[in-house]
PDB file of C-alpha atoms in Angstrom:
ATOM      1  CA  UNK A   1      13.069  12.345   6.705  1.00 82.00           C
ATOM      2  CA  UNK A   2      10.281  10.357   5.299  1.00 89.00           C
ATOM      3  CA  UNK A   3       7.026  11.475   4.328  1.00 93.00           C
ATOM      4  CA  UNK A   4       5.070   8.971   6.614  1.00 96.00           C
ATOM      5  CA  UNK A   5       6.713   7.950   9.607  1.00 97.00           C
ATOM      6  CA  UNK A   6       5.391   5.424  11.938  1.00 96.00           C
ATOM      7  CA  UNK A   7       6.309   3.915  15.458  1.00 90.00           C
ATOM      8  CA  UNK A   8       7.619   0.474  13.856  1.00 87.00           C
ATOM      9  CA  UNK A   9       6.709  -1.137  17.734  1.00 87.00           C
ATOM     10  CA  UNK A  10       6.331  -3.906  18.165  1.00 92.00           C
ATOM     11  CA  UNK A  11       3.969  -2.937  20.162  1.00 94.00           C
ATOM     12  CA  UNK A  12       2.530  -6.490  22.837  1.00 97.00           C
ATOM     13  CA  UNK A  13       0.066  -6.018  24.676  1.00 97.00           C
ATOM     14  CA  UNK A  14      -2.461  -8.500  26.282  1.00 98.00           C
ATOM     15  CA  UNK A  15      -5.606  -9.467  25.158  1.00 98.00           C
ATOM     16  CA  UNK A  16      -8.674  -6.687  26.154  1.00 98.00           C
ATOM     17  CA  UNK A  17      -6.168  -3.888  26.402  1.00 98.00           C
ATOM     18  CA  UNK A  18      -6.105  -0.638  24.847  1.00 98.00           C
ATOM     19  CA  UNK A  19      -3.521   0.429  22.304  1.00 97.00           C
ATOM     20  CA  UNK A  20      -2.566   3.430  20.344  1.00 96.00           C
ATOM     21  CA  UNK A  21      -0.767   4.243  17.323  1.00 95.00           C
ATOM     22  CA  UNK A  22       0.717   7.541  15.923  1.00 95.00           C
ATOM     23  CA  UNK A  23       1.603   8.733  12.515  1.00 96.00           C
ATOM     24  CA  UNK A  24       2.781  11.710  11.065  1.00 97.00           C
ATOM     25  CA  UNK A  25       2.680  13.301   7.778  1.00 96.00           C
ATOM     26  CA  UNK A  26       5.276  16.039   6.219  1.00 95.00           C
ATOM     27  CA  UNK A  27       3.038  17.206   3.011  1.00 92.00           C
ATOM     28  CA  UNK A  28       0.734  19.492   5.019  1.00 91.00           C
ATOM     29  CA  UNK A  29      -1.006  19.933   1.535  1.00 89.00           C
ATOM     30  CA  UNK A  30      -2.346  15.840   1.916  1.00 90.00           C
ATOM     31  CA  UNK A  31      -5.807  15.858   1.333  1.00 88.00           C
ATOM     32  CA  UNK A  32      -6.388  11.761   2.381  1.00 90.00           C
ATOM     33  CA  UNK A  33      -6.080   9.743   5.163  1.00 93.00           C
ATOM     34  CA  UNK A  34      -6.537   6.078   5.498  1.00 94.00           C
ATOM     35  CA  UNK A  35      -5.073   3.008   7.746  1.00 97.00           C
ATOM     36  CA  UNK A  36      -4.458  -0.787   5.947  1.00 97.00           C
ATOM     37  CA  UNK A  37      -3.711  -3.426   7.852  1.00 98.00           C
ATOM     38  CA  UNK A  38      -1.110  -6.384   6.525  1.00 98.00           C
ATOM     39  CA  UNK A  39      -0.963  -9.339   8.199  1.00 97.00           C
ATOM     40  CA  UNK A  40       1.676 -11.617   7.863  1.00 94.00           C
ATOM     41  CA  UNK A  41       2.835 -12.227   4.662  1.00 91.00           C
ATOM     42  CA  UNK A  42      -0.315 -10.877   2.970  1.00 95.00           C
ATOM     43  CA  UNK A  43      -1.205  -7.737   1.177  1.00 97.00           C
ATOM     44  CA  UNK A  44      -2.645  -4.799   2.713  1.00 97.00           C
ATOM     45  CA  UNK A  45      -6.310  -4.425   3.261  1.00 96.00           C
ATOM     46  CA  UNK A  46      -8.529  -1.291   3.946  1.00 94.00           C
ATOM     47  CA  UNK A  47      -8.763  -1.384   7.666  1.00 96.00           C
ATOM     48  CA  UNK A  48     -10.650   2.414   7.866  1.00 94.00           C
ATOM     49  CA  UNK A  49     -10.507   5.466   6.326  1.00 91.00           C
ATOM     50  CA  UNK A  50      -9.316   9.239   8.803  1.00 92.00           C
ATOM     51  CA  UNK A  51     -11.340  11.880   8.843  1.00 86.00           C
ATOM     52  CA  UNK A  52     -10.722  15.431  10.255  1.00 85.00           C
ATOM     53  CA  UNK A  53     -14.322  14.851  12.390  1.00 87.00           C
ATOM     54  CA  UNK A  54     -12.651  12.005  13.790  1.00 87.00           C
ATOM     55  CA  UNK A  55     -14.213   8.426  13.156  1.00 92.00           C
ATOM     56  CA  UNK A  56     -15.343   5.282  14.630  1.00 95.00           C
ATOM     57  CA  UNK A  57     -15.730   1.495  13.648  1.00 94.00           C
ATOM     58  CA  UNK A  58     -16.294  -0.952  16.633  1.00 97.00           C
ATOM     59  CA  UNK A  59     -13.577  -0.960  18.612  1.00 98.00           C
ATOM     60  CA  UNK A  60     -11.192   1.407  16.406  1.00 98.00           C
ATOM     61  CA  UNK A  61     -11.290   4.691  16.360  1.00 97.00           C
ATOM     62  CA  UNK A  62      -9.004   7.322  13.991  1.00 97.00           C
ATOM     63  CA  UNK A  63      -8.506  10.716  14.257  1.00 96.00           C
ATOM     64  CA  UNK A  64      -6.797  13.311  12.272  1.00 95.00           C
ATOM     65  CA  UNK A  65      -5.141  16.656  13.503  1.00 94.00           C
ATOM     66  CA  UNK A  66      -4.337  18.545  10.442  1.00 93.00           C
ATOM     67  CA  UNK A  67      -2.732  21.258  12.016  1.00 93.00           C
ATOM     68  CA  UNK A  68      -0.279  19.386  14.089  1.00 94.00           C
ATOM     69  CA  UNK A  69      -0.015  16.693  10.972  1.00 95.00           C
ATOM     70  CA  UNK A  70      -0.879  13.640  13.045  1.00 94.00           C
ATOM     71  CA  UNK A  71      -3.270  10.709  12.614  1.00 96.00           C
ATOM     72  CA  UNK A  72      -3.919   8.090  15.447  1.00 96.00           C
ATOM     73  CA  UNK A  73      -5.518   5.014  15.604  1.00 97.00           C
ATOM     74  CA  UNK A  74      -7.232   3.598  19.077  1.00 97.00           C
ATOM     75  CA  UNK A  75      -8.021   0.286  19.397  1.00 98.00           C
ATOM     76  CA  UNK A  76     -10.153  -1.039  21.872  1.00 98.00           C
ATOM     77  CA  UNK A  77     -10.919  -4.138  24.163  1.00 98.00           C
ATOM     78  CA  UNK A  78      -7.818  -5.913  21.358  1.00 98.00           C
ATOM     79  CA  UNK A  79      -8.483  -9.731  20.154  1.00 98.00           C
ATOM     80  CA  UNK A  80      -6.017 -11.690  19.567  1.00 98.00           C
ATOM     81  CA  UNK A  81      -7.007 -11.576  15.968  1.00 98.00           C
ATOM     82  CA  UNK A  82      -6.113  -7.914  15.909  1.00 98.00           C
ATOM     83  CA  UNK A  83      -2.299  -8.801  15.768  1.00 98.00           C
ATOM     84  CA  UNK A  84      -0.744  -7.668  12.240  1.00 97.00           C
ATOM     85  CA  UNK A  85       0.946  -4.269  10.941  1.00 97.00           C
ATOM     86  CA  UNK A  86      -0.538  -1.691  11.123  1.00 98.00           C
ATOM     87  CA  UNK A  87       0.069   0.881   7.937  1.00 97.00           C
ATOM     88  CA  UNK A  88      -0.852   4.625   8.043  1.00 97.00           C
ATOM     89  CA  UNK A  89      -1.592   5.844   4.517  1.00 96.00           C
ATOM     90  CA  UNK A  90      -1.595   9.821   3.286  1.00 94.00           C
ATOM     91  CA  UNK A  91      -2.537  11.085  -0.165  1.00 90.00           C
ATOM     92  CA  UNK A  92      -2.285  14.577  -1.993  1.00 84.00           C
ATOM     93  CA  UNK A  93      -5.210  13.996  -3.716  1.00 76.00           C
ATOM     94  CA  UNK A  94      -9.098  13.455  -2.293  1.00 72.00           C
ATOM     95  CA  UNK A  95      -9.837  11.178  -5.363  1.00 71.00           C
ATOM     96  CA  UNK A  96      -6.688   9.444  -6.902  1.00 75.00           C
ATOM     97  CA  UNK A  97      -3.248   9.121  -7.694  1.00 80.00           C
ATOM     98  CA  UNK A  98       0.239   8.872  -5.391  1.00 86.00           C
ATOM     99  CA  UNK A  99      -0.414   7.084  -1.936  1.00 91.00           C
ATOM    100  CA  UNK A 100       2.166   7.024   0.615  1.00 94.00           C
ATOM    101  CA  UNK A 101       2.469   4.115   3.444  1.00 96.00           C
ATOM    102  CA  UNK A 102       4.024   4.633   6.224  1.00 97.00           C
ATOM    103  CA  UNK A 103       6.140   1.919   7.251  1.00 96.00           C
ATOM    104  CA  UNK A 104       3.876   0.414   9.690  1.00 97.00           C
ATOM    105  CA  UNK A 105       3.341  -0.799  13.454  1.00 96.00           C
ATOM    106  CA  UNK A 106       3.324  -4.062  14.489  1.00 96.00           C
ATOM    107  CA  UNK A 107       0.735  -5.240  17.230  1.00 97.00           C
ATOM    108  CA  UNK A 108       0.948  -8.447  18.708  1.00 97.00           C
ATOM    109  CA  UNK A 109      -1.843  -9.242  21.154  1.00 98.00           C
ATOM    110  CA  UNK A 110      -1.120 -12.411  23.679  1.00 97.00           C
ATOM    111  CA  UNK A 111      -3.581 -14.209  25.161  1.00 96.00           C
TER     112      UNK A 111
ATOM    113  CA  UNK B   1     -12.553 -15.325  -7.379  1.00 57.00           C
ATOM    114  CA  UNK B   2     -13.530 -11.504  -8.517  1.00 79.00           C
ATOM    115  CA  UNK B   3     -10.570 -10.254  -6.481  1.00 94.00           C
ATOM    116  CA  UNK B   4      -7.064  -8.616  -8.038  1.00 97.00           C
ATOM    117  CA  UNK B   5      -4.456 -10.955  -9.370  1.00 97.00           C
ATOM    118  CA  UNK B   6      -1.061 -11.198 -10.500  1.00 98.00           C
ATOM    119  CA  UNK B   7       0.821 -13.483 -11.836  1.00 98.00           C
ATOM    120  CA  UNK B   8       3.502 -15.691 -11.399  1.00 98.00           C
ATOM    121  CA  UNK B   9       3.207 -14.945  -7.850  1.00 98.00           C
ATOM    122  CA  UNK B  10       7.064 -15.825  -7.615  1.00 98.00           C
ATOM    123  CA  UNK B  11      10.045 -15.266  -9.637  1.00 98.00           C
ATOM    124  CA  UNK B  12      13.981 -15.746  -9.359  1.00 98.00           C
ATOM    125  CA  UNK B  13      15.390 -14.396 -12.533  1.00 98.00           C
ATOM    126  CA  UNK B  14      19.474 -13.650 -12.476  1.00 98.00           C
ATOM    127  CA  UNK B  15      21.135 -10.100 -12.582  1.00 98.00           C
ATOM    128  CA  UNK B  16      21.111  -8.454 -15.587  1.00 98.00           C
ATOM    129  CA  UNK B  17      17.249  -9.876 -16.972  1.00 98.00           C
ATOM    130  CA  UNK B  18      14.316  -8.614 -18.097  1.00 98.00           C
ATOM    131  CA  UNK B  19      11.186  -9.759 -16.296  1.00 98.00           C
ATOM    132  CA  UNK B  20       7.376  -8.937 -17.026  1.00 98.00           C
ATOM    133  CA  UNK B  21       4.578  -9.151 -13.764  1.00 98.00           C
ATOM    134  CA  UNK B  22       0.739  -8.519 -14.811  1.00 98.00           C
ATOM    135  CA  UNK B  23      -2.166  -7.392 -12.923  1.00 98.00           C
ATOM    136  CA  UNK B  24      -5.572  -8.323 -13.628  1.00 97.00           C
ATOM    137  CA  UNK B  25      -7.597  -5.752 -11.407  1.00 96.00           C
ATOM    138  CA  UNK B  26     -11.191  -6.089 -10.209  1.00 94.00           C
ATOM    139  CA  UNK B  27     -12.780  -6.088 -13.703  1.00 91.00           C
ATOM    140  CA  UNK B  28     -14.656  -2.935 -13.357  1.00 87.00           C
ATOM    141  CA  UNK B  29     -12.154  -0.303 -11.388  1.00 91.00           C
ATOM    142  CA  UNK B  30     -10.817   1.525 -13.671  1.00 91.00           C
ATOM    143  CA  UNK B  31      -7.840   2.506 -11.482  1.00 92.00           C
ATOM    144  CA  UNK B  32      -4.689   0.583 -11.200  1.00 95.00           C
ATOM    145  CA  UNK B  33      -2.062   0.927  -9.230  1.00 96.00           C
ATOM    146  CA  UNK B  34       1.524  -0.752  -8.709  1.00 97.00           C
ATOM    147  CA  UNK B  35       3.832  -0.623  -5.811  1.00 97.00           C
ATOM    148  CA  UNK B  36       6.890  -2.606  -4.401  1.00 97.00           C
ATOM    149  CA  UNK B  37       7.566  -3.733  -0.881  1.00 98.00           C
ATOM    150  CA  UNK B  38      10.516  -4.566   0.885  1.00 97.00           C
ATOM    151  CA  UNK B  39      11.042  -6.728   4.466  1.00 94.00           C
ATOM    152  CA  UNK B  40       9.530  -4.040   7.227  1.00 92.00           C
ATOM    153  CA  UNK B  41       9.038  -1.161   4.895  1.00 96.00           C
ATOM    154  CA  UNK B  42       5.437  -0.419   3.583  1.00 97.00           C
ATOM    155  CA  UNK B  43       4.311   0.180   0.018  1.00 97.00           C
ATOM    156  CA  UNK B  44       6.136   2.274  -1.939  1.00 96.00           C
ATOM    157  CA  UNK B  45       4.048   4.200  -4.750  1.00 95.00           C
ATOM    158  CA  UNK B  46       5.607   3.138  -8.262  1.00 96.00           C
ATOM    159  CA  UNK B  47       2.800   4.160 -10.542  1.00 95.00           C
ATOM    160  CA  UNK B  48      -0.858   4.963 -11.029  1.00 92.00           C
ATOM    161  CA  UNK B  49      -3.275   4.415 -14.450  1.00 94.00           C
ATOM    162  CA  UNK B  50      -6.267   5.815 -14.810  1.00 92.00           C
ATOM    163  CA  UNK B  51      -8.261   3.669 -17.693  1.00 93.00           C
ATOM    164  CA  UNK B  52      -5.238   2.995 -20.042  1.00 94.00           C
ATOM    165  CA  UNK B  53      -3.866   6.566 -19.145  1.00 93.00           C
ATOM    166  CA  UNK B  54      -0.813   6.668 -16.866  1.00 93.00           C
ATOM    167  CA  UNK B  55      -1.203   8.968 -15.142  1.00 90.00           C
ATOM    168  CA  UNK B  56       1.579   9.532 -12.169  1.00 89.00           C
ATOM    169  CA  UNK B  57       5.362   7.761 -12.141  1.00 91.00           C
ATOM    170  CA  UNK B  58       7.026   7.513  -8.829  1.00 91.00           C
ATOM    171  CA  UNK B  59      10.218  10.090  -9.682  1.00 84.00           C
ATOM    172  CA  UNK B  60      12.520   7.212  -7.434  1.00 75.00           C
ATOM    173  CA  UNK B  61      11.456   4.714 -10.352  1.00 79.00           C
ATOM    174  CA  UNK B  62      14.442   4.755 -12.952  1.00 82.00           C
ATOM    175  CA  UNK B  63      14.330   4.099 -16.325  1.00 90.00           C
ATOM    176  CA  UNK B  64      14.638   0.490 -16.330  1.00 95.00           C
ATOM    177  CA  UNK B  65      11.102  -0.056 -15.345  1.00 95.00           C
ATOM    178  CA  UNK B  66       8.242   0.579 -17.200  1.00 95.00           C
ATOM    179  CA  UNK B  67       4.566  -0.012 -16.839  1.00 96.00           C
ATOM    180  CA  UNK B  68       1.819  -0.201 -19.267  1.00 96.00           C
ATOM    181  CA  UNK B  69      -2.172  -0.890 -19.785  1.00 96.00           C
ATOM    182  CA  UNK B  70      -3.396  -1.194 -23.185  1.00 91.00           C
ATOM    183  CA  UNK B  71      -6.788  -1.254 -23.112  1.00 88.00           C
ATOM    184  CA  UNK B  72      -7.680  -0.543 -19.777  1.00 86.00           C
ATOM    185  CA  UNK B  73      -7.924  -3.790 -18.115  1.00 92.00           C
ATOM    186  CA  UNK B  74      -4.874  -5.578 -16.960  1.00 97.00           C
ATOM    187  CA  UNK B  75      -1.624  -4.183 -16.392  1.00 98.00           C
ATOM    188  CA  UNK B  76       2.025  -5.531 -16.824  1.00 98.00           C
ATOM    189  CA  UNK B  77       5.589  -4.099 -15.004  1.00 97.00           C
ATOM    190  CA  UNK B  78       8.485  -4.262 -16.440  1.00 97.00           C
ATOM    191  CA  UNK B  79      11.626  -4.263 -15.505  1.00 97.00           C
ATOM    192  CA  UNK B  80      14.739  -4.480 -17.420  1.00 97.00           C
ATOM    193  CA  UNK B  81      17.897  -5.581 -16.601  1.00 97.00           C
ATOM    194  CA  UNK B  82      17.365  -6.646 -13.074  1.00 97.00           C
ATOM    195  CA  UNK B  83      19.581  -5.976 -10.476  1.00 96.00           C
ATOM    196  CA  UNK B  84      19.819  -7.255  -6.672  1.00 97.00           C
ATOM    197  CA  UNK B  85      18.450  -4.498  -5.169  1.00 95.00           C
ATOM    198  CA  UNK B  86      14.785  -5.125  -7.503  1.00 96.00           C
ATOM    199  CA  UNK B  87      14.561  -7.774  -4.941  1.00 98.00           C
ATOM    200  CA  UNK B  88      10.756  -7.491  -3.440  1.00 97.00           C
ATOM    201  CA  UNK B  89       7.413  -7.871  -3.147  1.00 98.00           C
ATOM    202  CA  UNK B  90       6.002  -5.846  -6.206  1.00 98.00           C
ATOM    203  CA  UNK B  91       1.951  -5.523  -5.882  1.00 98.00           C
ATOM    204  CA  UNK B  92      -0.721  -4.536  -7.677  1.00 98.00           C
ATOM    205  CA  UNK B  93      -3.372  -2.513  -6.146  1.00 96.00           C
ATOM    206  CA  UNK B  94      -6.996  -1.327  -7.957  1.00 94.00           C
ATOM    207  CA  UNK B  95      -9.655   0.650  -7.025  1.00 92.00           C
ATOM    208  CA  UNK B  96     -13.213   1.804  -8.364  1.00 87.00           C
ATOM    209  CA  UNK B  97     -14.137   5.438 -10.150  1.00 77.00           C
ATOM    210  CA  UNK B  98     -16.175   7.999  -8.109  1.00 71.00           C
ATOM    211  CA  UNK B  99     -15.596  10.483  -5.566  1.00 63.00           C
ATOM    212  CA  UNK B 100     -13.418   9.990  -2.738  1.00 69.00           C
ATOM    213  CA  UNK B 101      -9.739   8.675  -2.935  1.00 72.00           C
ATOM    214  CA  UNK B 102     -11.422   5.012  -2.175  1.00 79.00           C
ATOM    215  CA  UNK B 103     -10.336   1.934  -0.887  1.00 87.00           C
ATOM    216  CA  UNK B 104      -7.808   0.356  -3.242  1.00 92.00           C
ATOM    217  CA  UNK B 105      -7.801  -3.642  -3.015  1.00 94.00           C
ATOM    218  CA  UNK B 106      -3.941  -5.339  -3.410  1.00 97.00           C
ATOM    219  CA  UNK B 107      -3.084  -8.490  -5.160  1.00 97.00           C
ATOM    220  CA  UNK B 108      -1.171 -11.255  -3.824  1.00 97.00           C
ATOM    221  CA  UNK B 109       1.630  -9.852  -4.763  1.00 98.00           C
ATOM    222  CA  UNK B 110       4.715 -10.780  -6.947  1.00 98.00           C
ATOM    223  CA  UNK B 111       7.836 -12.119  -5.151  1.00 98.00           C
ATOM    224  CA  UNK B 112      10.823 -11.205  -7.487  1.00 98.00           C
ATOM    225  CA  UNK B 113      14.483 -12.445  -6.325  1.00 98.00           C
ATOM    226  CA  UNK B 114      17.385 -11.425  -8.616  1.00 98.00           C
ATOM    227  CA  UNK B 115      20.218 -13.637  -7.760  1.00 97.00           C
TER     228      UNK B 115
END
């Protein structure tokens, strides 16, 4: 079993709907939680980071349920521009070291 | 650009080579790490530096690769005797000191192909 696992999708959905993503962890001693996005042939970039109060950036939103080792993402009113991979990203540490990416979801949004 | 870089962003060496990446990170992080990715699998965690100091090795990496930073700046990978399955994307992430894991910034990326 992997340590990250991810819903590879793909997931379509049309522009302005609502879409969620699930990931789950196995270390239940993981101390960070963080999504990247990758678009297409491009590295990964910092999309937002999970805490366990749950947080918010514009139309995402990420929440983290230690006990049940789950982290979603919600995203909102999706653009077009929102298609890419999706990467869920757990780490023992709160400061540094090992990171472990899940495999990833793919969102495509269609006009 | 101030971003991450590596360099050559593509290579094609045959089986049995030795080939060298580098990373030049963000020039004040002071942590550095490398990972390789493979069509529809995410980053997988190779290594980690901390100033010149490596500090965590991915157990799955054999012997055949190795990773170093002299003097705390730019990093090179490695990897010795190449086979076909070293085939990926290997990239370079770095991020800044401080509290909090923070958000590490990737390279382009390395494409190696081992024929």
């Amino acid at each position: 079993r992997k340590e990250v696992e991810q819903d590879p999708g793909p997931f379509n959905v049309p522009e302005g709907a609502t879409v969620a993503f699930n990931c789950t962890y196995s270390n239940s001693a993981s101390q960070s939680f963080f999504w990247y996005r990758q678009d297409c042939r491009k590295e990964p970039k910092l999309l937002m980071s999970v805490y366990s109060s749950g947080n918010e950036d514009g139309r995402f939103t990420a929440q983290l349920n230690r006990a049940s080792q789950y982290i979603s993402l919600l995203i909102r009113d999706s653009k077009l521009s929102d298609s890419a991979t999706y990467l869920c990203v757990v780490n023992e540490r709160t400061n540094a070291g090992k990171s472990t990416f899940g495999d990833g979801t793919t969102l495509t949004v269609k006009p | 650009d101030t971003g991450v870089s590596q360099d050559p962003r593509h290579k094609i060496t045959k089986r049995g080579q030795n080939v060298t990446f580098r990373c030049d990170p963000i020039s004040e992080h002071n942590r550095l790490y490398w990972y390789r990715q493979t069509l529809g699998q995410g980053p997988e965690f190779l290594t980690y530096f901390q100033n010149e100091a490596q500090l965590e090795k991915s157990r799955l990496l054999s012997d055949r690769f190795s990773a170093e930073r002299p003097k705390g700046s730019f990093s090179t990978l490695e990897i010795q005797r190449t086979e076909q399955g070293d085939s990926a994307m290997y990239l370079c992430a770095s991020s800044l000191p401080g509290q909090g894991f923070g958000e590490q910034f990737f390279g382009p990326g390395t494409r190696l192909t081992v024929l």
